[in-house]
GROMACS .gro file of C-alpha atoms in nm:
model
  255
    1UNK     CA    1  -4.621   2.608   0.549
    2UNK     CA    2  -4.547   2.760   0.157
    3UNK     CA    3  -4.183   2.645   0.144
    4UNK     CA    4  -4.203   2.337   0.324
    5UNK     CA    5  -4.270   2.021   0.099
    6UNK     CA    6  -4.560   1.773   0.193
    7UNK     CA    7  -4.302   1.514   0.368
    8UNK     CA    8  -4.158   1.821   0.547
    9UNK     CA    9  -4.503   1.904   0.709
   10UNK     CA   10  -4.576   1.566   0.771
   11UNK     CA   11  -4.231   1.500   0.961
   12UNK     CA   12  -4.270   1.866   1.161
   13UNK     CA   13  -4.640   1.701   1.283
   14UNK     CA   14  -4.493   1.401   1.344
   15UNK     CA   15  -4.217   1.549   1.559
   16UNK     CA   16  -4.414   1.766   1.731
   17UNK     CA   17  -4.625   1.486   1.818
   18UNK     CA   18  -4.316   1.323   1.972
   19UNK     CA   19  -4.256   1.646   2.186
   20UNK     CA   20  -4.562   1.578   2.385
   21UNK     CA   21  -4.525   1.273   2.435
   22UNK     CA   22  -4.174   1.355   2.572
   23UNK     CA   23  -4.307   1.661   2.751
   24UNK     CA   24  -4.574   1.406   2.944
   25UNK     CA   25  -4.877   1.456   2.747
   26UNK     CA   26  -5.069   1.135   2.616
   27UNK     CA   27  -5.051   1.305   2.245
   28UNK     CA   28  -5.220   1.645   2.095
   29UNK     CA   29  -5.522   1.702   1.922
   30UNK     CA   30  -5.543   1.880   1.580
   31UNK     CA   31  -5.567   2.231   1.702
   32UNK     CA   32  -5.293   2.129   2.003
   33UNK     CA   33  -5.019   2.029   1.741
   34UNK     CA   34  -5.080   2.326   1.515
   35UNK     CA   35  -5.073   2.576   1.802
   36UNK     CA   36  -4.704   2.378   1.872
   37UNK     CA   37  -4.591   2.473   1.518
   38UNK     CA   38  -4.790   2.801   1.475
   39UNK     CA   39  -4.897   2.641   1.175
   40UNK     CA   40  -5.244   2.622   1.004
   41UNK     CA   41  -5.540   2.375   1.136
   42UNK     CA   42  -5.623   2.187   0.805
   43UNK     CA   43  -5.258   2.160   0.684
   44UNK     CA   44  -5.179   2.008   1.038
   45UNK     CA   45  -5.468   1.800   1.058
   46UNK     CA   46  -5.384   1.658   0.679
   47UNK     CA   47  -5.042   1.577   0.785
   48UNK     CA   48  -5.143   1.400   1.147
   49UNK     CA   49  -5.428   1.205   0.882
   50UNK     CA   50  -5.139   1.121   0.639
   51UNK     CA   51  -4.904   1.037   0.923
   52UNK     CA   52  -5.184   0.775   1.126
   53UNK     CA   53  -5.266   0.587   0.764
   54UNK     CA   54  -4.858   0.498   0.690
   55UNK     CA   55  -4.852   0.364   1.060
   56UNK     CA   56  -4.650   0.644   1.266
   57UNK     CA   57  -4.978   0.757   1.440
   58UNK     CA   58  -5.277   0.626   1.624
   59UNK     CA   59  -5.562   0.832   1.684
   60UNK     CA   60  -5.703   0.801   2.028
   61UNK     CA   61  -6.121   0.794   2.130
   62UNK     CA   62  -6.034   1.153   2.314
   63UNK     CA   63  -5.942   1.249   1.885
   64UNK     CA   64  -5.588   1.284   2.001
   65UNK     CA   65  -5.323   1.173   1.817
   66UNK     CA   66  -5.005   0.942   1.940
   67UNK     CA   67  -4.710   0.785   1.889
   68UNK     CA   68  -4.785   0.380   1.716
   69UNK     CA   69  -4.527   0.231   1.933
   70UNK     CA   70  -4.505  -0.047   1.679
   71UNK     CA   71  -4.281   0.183   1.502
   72UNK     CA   72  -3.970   0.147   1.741
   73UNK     CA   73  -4.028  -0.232   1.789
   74UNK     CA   74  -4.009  -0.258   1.426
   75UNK     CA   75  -3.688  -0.006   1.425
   76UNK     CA   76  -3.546  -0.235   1.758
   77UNK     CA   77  -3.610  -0.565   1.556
   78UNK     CA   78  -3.411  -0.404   1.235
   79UNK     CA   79  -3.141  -0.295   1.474
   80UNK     CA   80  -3.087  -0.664   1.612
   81UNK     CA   81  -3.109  -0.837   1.243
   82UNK     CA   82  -2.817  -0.533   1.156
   83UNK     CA   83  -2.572  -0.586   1.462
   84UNK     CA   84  -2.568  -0.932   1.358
   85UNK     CA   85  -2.522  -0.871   0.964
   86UNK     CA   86  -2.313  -0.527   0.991
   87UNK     CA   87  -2.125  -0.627   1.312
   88UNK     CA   88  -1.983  -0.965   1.103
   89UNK     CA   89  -1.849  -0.735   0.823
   90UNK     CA   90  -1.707  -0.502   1.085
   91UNK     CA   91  -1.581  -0.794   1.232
   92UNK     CA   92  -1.426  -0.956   0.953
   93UNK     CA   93  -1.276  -0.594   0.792
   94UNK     CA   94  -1.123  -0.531   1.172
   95UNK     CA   95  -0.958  -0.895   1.200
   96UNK     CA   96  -0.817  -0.847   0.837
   97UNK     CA   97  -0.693  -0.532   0.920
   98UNK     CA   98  -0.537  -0.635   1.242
   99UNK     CA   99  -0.485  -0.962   1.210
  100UNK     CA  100  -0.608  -1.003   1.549
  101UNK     CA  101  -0.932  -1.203   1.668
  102UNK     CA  102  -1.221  -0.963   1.712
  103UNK     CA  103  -1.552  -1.025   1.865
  104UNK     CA  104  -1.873  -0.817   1.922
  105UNK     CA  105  -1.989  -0.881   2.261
  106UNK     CA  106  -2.336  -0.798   2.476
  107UNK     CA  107  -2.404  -0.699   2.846
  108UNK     CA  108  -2.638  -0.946   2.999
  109UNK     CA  109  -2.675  -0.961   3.341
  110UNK     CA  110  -2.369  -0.894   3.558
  111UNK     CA  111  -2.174  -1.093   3.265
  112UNK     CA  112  -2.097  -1.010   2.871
  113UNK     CA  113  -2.163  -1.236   2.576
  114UNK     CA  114  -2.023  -1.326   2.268
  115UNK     CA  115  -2.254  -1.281   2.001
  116UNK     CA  116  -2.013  -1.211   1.718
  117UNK     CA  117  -1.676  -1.315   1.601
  118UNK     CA  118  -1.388  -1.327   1.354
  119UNK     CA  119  -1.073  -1.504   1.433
  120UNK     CA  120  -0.788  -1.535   1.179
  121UNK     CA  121  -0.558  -1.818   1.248
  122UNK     CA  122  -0.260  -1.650   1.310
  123UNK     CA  123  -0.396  -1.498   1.600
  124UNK     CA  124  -0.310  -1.750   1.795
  125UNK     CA  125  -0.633  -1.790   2.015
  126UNK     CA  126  -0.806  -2.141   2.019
  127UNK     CA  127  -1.145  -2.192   2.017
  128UNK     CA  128  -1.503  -2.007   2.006
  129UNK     CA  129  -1.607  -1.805   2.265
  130UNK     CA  130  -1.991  -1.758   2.099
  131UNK     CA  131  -2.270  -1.826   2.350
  132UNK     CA  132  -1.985  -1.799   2.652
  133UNK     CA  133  -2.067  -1.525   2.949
  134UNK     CA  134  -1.744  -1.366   3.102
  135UNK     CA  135  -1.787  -1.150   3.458
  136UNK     CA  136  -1.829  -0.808   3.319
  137UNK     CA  137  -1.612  -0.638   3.575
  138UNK     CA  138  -1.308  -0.797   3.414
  139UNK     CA  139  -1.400  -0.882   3.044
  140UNK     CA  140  -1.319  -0.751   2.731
  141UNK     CA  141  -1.617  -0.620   2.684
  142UNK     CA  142  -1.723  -0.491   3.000
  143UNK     CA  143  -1.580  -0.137   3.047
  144UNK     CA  144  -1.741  -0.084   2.670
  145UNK     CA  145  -2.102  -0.236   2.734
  146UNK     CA  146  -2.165  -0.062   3.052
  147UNK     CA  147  -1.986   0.295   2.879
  148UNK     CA  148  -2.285   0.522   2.929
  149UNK     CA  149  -2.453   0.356   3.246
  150UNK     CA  150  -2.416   0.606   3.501
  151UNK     CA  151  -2.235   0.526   3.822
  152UNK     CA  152  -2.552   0.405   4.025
  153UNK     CA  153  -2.637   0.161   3.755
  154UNK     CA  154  -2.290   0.019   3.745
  155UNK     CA  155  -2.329  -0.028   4.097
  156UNK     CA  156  -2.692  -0.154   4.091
  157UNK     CA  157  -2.544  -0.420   3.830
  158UNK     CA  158  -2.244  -0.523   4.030
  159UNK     CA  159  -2.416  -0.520   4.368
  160UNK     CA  160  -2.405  -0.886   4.417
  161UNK     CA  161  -2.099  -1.003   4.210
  162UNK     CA  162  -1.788  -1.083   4.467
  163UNK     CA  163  -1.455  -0.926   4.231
  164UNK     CA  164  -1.268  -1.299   4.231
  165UNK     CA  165  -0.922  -1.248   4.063
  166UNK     CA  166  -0.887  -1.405   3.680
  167UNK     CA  167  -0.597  -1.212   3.572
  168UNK     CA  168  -0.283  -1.066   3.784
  169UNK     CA  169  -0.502  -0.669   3.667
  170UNK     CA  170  -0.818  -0.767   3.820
  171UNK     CA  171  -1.035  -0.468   3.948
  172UNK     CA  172  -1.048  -0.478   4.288
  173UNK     CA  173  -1.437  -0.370   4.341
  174UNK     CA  174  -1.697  -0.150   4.191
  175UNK     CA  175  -1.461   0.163   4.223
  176UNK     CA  176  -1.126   0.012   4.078
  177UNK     CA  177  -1.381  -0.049   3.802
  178UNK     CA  178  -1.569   0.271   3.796
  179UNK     CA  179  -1.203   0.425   3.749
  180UNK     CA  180  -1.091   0.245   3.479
  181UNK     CA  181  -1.378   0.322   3.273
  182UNK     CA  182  -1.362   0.677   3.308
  183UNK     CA  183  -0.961   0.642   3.197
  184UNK     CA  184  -1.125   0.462   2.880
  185UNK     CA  185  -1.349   0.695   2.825
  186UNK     CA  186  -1.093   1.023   2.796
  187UNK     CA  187  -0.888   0.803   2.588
  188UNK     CA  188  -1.164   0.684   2.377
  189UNK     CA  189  -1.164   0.327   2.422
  190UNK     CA  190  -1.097   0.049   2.691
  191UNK     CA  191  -0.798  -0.122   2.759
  192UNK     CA  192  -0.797  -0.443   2.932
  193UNK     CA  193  -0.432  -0.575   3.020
  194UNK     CA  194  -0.496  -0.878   3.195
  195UNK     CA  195  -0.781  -0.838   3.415
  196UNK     CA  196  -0.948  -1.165   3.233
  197UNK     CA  197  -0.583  -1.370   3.260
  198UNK     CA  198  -0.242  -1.327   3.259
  199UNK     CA  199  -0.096  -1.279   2.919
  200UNK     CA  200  -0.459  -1.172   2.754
  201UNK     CA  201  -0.450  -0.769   2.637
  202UNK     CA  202  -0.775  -0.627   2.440
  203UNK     CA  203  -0.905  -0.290   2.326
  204UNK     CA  204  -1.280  -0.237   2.287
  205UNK     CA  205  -1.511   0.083   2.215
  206UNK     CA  206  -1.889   0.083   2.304
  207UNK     CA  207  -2.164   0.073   1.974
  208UNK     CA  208  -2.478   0.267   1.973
  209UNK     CA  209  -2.791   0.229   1.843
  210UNK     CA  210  -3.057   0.509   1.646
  211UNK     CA  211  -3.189   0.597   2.018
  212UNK     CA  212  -2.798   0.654   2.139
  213UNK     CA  213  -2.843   0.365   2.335
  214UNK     CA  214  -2.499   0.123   2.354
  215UNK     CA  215  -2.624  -0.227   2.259
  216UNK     CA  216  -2.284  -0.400   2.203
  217UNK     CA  217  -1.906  -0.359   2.228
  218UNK     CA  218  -1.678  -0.396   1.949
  219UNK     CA  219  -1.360  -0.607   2.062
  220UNK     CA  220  -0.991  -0.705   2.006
  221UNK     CA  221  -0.877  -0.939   2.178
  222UNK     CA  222  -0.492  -1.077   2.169
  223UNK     CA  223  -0.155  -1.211   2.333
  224UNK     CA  224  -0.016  -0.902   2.515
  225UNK     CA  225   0.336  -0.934   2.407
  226UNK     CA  226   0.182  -0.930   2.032
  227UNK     CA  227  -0.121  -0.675   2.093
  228UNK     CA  228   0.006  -0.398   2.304
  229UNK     CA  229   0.309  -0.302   2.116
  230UNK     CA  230   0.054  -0.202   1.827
  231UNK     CA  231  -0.211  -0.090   2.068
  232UNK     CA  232  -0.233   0.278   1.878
  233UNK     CA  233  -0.260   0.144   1.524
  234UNK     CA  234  -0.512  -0.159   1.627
  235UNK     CA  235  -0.714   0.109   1.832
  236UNK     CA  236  -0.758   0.355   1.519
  237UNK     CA  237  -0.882   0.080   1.327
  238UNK     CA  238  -1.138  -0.057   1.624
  239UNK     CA  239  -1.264   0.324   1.609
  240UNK     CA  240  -1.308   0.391   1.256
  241UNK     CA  241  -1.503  -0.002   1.302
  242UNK     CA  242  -1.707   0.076   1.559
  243UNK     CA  243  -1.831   0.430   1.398
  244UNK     CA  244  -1.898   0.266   1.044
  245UNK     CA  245  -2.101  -0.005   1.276
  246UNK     CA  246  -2.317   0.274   1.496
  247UNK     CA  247  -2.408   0.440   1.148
  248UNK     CA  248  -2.532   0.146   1.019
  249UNK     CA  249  -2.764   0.080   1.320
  250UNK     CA  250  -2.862   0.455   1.246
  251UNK     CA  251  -2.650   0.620   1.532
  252UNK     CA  252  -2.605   1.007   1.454
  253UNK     CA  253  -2.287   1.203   1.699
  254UNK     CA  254  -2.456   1.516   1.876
  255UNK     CA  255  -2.272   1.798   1.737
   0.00000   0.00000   0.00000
């Protein structure tokens, strides 16, 4: 490896490493990883060393070496502490900017929750809505959390939730919803014109995490006579919000 710098080796190992394991081997032994690179025995077995004493590695009794899974809860726990900390200044930049109440909500269970807000007072919408689950087939949130689920595990979460009415736009079932969400997702974000209750309008776009996996939704939330006639100018700022929010939980676009 002449023009690759020691953190460039060790990174390649480590990678390579992570191919196994992804390829359904337990790990790969010295001379396993360096036939994976076509790369030198000793140079590869200093890097795996290098790589198991700063915590990325473990070394198995079979002289293998693995992923530390410790790694990614550490990276998980990080990601939590930022979509609180990020996600209230992408919160508070997106209600100044729209002068709309924004939240930042979570799919758990069948329902979303609140685990974010910023509400300016001219927004005209009372009260806190932290800690409070909303049916995820109708909230603002719900289209967005559930964005990359595939259409089994919509289903799967849905399977026991009866579709009661709490807006005049209500989806009907699992496929009125499964049908909206693909409209959201060739326009880029949801739109939810009152499925929750009459008179309630919100945009929302799904966040994503350094695996690619979406952990939140970012949220508008307003009076429809107020919201939707600036729907285009409110949704280009919940975009540019949302991407400056995934990038700062380490999210990286696939080119």
């Amino acid at each position: 490896m002449p023009n690759t710098s020691s953190m460039g080796r060790g990174i390649m190992a480590l990678f390579a490493v992570g191919a196994r394991h992804a390829a359904g081997h337990p790990g790969g032994t010295v001379a396993e990883t360096a036939a994976d690179l076509g790369k030198d025995r000793s140079q590869v077995s200093r890097s795996l060393r290098t790589a198991e004493h700063e915590g990325f590695l473990r070394k198995t009794s079979q002289r293998t070496y693995s992923l530390d899974w410790s790694v990614l809860t550490d990276a998980q726990l990080l990601t939590e502490r930022r979509l609180q900390s990020d996600g209230g200044t992408a919160l508070d930049t997106l209600a100044e900017e729209t002068d709309e109440a924004c939240f930042l909500g979570v799919l758990h269970g069948d329902s979303t929750v609140t685990i974010g807000e910023s509400v300016p007072a001219s927004s005209n919408l009372v009260g806190s809505w932290l800690g409070r689950p909303y049916p995820a087939y109708c909230s603002d949130a719900g289209q967005a959390v559930l964005w990359e689920a595939s259409e089994a595990e919509v289903r799967t979460v849905f399977a026991d939730v009866a579709f009661v009415r709490h807006g005049p736009n209500t989806p009907a079932d699992v496929d009125d919803f499964l049908a909206r969400r693909g409209s959201a997702r060739k326009r880029g974000y949801s739109i939810v014109d009152e499925e929750a209750e009459p008179g309630l309008y919100s945009l929302a776009v799904p966040v994503r995490d350094f695996k690619g996996d979406v952990v939140a939704a970012l949220q508008i939330v307003g009076i429809r006579d107020r919201l939707e006639p600036r729907r285009e100018a409110c949704a280009d700022a919940l975009v540019a919000q949302g991407a400056w929010l995934e990038q700062r939980l380490g999210y990286r676009p696939q080119p």
